[in-house]
Short mmCIF file of C-alpha atoms in Angstrom, two decimals:
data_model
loop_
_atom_site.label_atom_id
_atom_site.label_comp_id
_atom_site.label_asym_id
_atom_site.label_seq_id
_atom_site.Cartn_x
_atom_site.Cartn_y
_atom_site.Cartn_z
CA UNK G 906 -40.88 -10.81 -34.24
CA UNK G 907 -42.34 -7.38 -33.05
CA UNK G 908 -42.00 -5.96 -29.94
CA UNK G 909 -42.72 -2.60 -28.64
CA UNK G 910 -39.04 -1.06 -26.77
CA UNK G 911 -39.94 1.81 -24.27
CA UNK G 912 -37.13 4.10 -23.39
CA UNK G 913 -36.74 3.81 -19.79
CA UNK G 914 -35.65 7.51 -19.17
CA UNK G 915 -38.87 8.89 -21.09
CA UNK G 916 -41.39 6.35 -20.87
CA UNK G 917 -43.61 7.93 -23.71
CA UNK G 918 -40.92 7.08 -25.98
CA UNK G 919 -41.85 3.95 -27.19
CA UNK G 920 -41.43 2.43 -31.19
CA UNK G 921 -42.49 -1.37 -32.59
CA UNK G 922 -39.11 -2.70 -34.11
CA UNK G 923 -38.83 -6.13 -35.66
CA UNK G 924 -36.26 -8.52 -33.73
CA UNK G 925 -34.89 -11.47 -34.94
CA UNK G 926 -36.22 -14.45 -32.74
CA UNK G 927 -33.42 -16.77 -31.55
CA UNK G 928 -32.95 -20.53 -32.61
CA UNK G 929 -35.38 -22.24 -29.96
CA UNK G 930 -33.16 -23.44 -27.16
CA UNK G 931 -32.92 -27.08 -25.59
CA UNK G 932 -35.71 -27.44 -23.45
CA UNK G 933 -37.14 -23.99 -23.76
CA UNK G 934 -40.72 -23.39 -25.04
CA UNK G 935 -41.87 -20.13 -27.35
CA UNK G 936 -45.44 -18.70 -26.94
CA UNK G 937 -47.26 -16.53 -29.38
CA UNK G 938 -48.98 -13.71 -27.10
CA UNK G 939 -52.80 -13.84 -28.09
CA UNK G 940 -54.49 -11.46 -25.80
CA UNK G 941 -53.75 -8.80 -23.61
CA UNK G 942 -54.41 -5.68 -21.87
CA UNK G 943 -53.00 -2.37 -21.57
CA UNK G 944 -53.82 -0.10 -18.43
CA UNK G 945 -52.54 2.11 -15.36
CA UNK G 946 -50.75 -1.20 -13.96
CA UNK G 947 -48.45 -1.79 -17.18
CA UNK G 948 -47.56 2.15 -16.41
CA UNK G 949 -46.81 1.44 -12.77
CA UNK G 950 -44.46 -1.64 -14.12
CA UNK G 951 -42.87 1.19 -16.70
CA UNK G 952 -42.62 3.80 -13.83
CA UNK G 953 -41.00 1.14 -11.43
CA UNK G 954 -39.32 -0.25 -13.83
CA UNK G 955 -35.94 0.20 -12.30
CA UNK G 956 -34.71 -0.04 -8.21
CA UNK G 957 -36.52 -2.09 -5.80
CA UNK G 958 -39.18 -3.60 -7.71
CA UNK G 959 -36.87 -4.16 -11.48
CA UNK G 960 -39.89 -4.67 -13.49
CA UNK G 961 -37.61 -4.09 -16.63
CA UNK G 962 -35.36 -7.39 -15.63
CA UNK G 963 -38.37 -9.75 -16.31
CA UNK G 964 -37.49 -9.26 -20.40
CA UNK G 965 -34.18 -7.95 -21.27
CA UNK G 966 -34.22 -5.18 -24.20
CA UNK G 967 -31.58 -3.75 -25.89
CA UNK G 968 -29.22 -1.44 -23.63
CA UNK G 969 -31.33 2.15 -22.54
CA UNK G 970 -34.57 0.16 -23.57
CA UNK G 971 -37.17 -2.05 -21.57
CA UNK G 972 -40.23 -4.43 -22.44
CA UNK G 973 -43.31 -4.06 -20.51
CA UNK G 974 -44.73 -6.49 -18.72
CA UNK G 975 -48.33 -7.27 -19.79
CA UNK G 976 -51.03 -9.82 -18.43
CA UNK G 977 -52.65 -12.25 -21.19
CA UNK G 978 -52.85 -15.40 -23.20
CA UNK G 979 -50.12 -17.10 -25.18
CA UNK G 980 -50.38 -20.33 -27.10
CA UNK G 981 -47.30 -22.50 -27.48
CA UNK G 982 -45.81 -22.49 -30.91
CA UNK G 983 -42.61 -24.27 -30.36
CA UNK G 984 -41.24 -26.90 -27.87
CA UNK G 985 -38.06 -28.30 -27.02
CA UNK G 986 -39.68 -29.00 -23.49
CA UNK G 987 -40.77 -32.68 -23.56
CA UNK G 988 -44.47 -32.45 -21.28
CA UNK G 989 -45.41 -28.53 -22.95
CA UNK G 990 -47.44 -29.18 -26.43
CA UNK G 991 -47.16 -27.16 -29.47
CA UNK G 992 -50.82 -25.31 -29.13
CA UNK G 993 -51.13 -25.60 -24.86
CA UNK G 994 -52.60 -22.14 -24.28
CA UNK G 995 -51.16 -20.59 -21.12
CA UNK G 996 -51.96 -17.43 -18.97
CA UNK G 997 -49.45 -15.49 -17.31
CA UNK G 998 -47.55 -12.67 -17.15
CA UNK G 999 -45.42 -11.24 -20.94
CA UNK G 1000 -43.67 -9.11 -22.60
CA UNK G 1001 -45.48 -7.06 -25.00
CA UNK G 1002 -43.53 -8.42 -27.48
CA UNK G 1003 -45.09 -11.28 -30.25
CA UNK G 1004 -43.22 -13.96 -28.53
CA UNK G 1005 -41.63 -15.25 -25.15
CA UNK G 1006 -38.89 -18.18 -24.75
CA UNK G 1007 -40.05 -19.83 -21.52
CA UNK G 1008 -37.70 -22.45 -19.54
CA UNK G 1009 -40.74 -24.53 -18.21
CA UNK G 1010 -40.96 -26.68 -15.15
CA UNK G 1011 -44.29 -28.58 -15.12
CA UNK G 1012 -46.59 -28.21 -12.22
CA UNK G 1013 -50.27 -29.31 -11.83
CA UNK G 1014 -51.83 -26.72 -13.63
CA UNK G 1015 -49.52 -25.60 -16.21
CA UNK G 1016 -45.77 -24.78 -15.74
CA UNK G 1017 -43.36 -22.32 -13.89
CA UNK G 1018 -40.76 -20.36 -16.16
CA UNK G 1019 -37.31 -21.21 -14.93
CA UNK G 1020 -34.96 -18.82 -16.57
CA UNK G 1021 -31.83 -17.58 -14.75
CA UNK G 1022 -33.04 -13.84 -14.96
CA UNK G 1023 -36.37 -14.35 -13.59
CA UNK G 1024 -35.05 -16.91 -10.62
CA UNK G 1025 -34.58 -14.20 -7.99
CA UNK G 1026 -38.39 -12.66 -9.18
CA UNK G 1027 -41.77 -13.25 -6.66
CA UNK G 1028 -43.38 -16.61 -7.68
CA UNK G 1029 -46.58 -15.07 -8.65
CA UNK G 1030 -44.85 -13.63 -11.79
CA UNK G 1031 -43.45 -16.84 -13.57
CA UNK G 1032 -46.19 -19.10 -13.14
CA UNK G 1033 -48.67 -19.65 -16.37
CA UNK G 1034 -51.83 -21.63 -16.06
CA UNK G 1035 -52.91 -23.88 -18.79
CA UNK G 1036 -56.38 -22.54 -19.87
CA UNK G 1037 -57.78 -26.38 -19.52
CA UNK G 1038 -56.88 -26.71 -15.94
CA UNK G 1039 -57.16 -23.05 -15.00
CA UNK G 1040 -59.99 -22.45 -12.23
CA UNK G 1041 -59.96 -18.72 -12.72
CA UNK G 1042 -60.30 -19.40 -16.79
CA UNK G 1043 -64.06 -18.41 -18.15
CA UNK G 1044 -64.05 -18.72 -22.00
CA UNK G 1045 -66.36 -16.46 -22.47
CA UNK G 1046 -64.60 -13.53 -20.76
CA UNK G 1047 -61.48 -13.57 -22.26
CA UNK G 1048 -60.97 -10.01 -22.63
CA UNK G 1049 -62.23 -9.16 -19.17
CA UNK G 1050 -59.31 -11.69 -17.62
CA UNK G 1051 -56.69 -9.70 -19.62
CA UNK G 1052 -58.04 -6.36 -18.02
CA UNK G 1053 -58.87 -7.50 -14.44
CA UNK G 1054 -57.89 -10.64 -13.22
CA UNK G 1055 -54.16 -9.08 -12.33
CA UNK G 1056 -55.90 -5.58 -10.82
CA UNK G 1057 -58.76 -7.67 -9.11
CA UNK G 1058 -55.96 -9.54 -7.67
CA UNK G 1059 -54.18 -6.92 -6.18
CA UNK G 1060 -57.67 -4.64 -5.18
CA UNK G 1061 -58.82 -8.41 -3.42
CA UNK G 1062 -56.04 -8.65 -1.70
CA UNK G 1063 -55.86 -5.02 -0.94
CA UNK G 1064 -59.60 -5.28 0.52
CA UNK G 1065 -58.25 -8.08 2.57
CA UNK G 1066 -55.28 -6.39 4.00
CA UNK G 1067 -57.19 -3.24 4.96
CA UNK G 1068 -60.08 -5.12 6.52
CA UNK G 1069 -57.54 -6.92 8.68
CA UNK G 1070 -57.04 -3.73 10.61
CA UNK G 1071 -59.56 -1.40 11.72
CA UNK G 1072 -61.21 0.98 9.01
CA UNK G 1073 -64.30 2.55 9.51
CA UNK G 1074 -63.61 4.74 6.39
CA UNK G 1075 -60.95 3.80 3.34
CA UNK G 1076 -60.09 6.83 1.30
CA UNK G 1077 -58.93 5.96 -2.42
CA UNK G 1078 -56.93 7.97 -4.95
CA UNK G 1079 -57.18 8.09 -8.75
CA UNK G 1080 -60.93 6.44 -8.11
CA UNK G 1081 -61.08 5.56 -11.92
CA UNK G 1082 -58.35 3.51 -12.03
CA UNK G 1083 -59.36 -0.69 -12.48
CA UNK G 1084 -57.36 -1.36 -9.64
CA UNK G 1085 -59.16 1.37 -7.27
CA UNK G 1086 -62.54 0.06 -9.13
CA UNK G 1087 -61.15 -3.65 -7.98
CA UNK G 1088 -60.32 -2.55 -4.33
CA UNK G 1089 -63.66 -0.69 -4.23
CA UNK G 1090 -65.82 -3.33 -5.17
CA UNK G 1091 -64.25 -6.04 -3.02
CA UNK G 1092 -64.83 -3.42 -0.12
CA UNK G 1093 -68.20 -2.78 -0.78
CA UNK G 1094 -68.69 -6.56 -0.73
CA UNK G 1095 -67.19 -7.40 2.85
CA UNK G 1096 -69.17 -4.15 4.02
CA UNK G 1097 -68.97 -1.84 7.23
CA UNK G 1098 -66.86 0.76 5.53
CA UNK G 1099 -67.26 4.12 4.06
CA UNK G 1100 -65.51 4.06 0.75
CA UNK G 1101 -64.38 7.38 -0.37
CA UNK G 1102 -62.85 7.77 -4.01
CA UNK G 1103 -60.63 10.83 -4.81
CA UNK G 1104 -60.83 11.86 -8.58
CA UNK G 1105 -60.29 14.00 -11.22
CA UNK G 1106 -63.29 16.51 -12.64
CA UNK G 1107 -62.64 15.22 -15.44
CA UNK G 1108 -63.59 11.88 -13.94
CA UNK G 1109 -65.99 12.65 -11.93
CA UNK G 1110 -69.32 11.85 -13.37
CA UNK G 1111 -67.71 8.24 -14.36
CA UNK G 1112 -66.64 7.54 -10.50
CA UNK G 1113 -70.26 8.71 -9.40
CA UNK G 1114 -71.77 6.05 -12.05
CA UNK G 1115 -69.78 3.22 -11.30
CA UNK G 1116 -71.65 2.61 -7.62
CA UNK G 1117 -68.29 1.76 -5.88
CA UNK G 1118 -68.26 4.95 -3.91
CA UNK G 1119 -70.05 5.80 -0.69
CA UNK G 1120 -69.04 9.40 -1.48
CA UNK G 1121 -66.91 10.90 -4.39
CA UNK G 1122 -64.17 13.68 -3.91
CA UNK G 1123 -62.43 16.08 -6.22
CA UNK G 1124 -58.87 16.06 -5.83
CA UNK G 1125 -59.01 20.13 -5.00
CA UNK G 1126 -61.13 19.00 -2.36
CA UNK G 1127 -58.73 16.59 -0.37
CA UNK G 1128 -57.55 19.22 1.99
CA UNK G 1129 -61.14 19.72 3.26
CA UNK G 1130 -61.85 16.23 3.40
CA UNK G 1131 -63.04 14.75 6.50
CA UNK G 1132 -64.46 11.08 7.65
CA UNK G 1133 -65.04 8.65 10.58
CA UNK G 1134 -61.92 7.93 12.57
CA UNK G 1135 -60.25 5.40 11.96
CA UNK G 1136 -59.26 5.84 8.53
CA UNK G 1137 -56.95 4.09 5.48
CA UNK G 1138 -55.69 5.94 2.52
CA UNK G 1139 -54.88 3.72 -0.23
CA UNK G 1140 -52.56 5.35 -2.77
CA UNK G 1141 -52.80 4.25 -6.29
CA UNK G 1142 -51.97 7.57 -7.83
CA UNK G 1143 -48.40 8.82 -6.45
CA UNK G 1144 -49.07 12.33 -6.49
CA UNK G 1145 -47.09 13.68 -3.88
CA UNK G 1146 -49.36 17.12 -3.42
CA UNK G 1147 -52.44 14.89 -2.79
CA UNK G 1148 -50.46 12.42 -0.54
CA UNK G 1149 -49.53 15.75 1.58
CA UNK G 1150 -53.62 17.59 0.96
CA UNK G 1151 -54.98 14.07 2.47
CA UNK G 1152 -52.55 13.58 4.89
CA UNK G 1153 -52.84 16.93 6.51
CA UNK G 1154 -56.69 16.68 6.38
CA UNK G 1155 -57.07 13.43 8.08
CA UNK G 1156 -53.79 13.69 10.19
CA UNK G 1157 -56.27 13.19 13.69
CA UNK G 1158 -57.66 10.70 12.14
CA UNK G 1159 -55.59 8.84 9.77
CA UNK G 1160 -54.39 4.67 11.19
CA UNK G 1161 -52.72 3.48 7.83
CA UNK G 1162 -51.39 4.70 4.29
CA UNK G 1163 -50.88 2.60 1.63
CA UNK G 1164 -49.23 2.86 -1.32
CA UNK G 1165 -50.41 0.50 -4.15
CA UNK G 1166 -49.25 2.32 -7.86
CA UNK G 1167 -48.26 5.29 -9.52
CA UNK G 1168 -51.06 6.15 -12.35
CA UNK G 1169 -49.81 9.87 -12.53
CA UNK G 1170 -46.48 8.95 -13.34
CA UNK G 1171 -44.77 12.18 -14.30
CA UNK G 1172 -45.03 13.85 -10.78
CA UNK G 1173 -43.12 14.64 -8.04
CA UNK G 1174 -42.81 11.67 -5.69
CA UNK G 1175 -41.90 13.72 -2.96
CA UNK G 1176 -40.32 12.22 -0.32
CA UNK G 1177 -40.64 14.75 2.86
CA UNK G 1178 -42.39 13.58 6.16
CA UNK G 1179 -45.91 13.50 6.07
CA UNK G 1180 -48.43 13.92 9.04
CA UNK G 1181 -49.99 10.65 10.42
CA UNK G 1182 -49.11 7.62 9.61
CA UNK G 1183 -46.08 6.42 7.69
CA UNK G 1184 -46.91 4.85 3.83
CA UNK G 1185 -46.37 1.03 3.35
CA UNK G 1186 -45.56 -0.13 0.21
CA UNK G 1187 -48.40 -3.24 -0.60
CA UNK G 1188 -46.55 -5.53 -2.43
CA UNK G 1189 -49.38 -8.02 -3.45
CA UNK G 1190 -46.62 -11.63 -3.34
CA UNK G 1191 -45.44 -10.97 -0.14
CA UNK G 1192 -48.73 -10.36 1.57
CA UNK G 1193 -51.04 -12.92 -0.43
CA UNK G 1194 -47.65 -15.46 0.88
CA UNK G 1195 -48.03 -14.97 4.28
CA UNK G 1196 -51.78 -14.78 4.42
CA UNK G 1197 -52.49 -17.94 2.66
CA UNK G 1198 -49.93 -19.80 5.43
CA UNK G 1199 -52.14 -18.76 7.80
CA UNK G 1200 -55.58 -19.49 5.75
CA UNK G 1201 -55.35 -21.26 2.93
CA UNK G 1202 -58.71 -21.19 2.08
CA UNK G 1203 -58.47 -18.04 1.53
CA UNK G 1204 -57.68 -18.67 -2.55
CA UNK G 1205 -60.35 -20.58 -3.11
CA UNK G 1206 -62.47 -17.40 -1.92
CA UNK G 1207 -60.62 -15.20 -4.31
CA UNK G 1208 -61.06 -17.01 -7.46
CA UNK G 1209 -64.86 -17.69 -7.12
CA UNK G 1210 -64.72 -13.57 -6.30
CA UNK G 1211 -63.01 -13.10 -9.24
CA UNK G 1212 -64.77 -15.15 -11.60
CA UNK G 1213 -68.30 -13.73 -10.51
CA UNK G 1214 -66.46 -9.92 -10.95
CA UNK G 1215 -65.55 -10.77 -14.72
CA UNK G 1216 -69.69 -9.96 -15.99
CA UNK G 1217 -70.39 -7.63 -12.89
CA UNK G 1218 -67.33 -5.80 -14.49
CA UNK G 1219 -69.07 -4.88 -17.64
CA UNK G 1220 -70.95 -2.48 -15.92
CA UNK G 1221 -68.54 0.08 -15.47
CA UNK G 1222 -65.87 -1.19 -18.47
CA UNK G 1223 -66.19 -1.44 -21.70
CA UNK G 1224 -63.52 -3.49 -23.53
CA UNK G 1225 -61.91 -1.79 -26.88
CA UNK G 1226 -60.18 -4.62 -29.26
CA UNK G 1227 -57.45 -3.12 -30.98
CA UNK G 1228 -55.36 -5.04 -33.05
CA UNK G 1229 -51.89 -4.61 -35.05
CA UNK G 1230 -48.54 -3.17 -34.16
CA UNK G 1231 -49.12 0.02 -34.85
CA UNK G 1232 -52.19 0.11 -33.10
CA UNK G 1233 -50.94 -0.80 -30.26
CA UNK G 1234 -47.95 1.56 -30.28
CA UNK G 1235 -50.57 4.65 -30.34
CA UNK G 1236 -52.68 2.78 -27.47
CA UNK G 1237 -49.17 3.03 -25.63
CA UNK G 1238 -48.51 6.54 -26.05
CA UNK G 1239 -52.38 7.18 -25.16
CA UNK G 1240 -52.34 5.59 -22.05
CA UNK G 1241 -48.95 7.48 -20.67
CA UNK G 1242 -51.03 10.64 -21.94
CA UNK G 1243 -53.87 9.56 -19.36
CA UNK G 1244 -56.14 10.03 -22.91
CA UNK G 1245 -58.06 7.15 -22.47
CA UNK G 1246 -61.67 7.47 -20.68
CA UNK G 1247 -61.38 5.27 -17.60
CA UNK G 1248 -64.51 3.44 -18.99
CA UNK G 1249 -62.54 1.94 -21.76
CA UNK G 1250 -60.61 -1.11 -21.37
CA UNK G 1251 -57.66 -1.63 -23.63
CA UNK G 1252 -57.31 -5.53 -24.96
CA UNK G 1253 -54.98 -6.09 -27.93
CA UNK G 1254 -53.28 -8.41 -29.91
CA UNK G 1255 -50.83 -8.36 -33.01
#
């Protein structure tokens, strides 16, 4: 079994070795990953792979190494679990690794993963939903699932969140990213904000193309940046110069910031006080949880959103198979390089 092992202290060191799989344990399942997609998110999951958010502990590696996590398709190639079917095709949340041993507990729509390990994790992360009973599941956008349906999850709920306070104008880092795309376009959608996206030059022209932005910014701009009071910075970069350039620009202004990733890994967090407001970390489970007690309805809203973003998505992102282990290691060690052109979407397979 292959599986790509990322050294946790250097996350661009990262190598395919061969693993012996396991005998198949009493009720346990094995899947065969199919699909799935590489992008900023699976860096933020490397980057915070250790501390408060563990994103290494979903799939133990070998000591000083990590696995991961990736969003795809897996068929079932093994089962010691009486009501999951050799060939059941599941979505959900894997290593990127050929296989995953599940410990499945059937629910309405597929199963929940039961392992010791993962008991402590948010639900969201070990449920996988049986293609044939899966809402959300469009055969013929397969690839654009892999890429978005996590990131248009989180930029949904995002939307949501930032809507529930008052925003005349949302200001969003690394602008390219599918998860600032995701948050964009749900924002543009509910209307009566000014969405600004902060970029690279590099960037730029691609950000200006996709139509998500009211205006587009260059991040040597920030510090002159200026817009209608009140105002929400949503962070999905984790530069801690840019935090500080948009914080001191819109200090007056300024009602919210949120952090939501870290797509420029490799620089300083920082850590010193900022003007304005205080960041919030926007941890997706907790605050889809609590807002679906109150409105329940409220899924039902995101998945038809979500389905109807899968073709609106091809507008602005292009999907690149790439297939084999080796391939995939060098689309690894591109994407912690920031080499690959934010119109390209990375969907692979072994």
């Amino acid at each position: 079994m292959r599986e790509l092992h990322i050294n946790k202290r250097d996350i661009r060191d990262a190598k395919i070795v061969d693993a012996a799989p396991a005998p198949l344990a009493p009720g346990a399942a094995r899947l065969k990953l199919d699909l799935f997609a590489l992008t900023s998110n699976n860096v933020t999951y490397a980057a915070m792979g250790e501390g408060m958010l563990a994103y290494w502990d979903f799939f133990p590696a070998p000591e000083g190494f990590g696995k991961v996590p990736v969003w795809g398709f897996g068929t079932v190639t093994e089962s010691n679990a009486p009501e999951i079917t050799v060939g059941s095709r599941f979505y959900g949340y894997y290593p990127l690794a050929e296989t995953l041993d599940v410990i499945p507990k059937k629910t309405a729509t597929g199963f929940i993963d039961t392992a010791p390990h993962r008991a402590a994790k948010a639900a969201l992360y070990n449920v996988y939903t049986d293609t044939t009973a899966d809402p959300g599941y469009d055969a013929n956008y397969e690839p654009e699932q892999t890429l978005f349906r996590p990131l248009y999850g989180t930029g949904w709920w995002a939307a949501d969140c930032i809507k529930q306070g008052e925003a005349n104008s949302v200001v969003l880092s690394s602008a390219s990213s599918k998860t600032a795309l995701a948050t964009a376009h749900q924002l543009r959608k509910l209307g009566g904000t000014e969405v600004i996206g902060l970029t690279s030059p590099a960037n730029e022209a691609y950000v200006r193309e996709s139509g998500l932005y009211h205006r587009v910014v260059l991040y040597n701009d920030a510090a002159t940046l200026k817009v209608e009071a009140p105002a929400t910075y949503v962070d999905f970069l984790g530069r801690a110069e840019l935090n500080a350039a948009v914080h001191t620009a819109l200090a007056s202004v300024l009602s919210r910031s949120i952090i939501i990733g870290v797509t420029d890994w490799a620089s300083p967090r920082g850590g010193e006080q900022l003007p304005g407001p205080k960041p919030e970390f926007f941890f997706v489970p907790t605050y889809a949880a609590e807002r679906l007690k109150a409105d329940p309805q409220l899924m039902a809203a995101m998945g038809a959103d979500l389905r109807a973003f899968y073709p609106a998505s091809r507008a602005f992102v292009t999907t690149q198979r790439i297939k084999g282990a080796d391939a995939i290691e060098a689309a690894w060690t591109r994407l912690v390089a920031g080499s690959v052109p934010p119109r390209d979407g990375l969907v692979l397979s072994f």
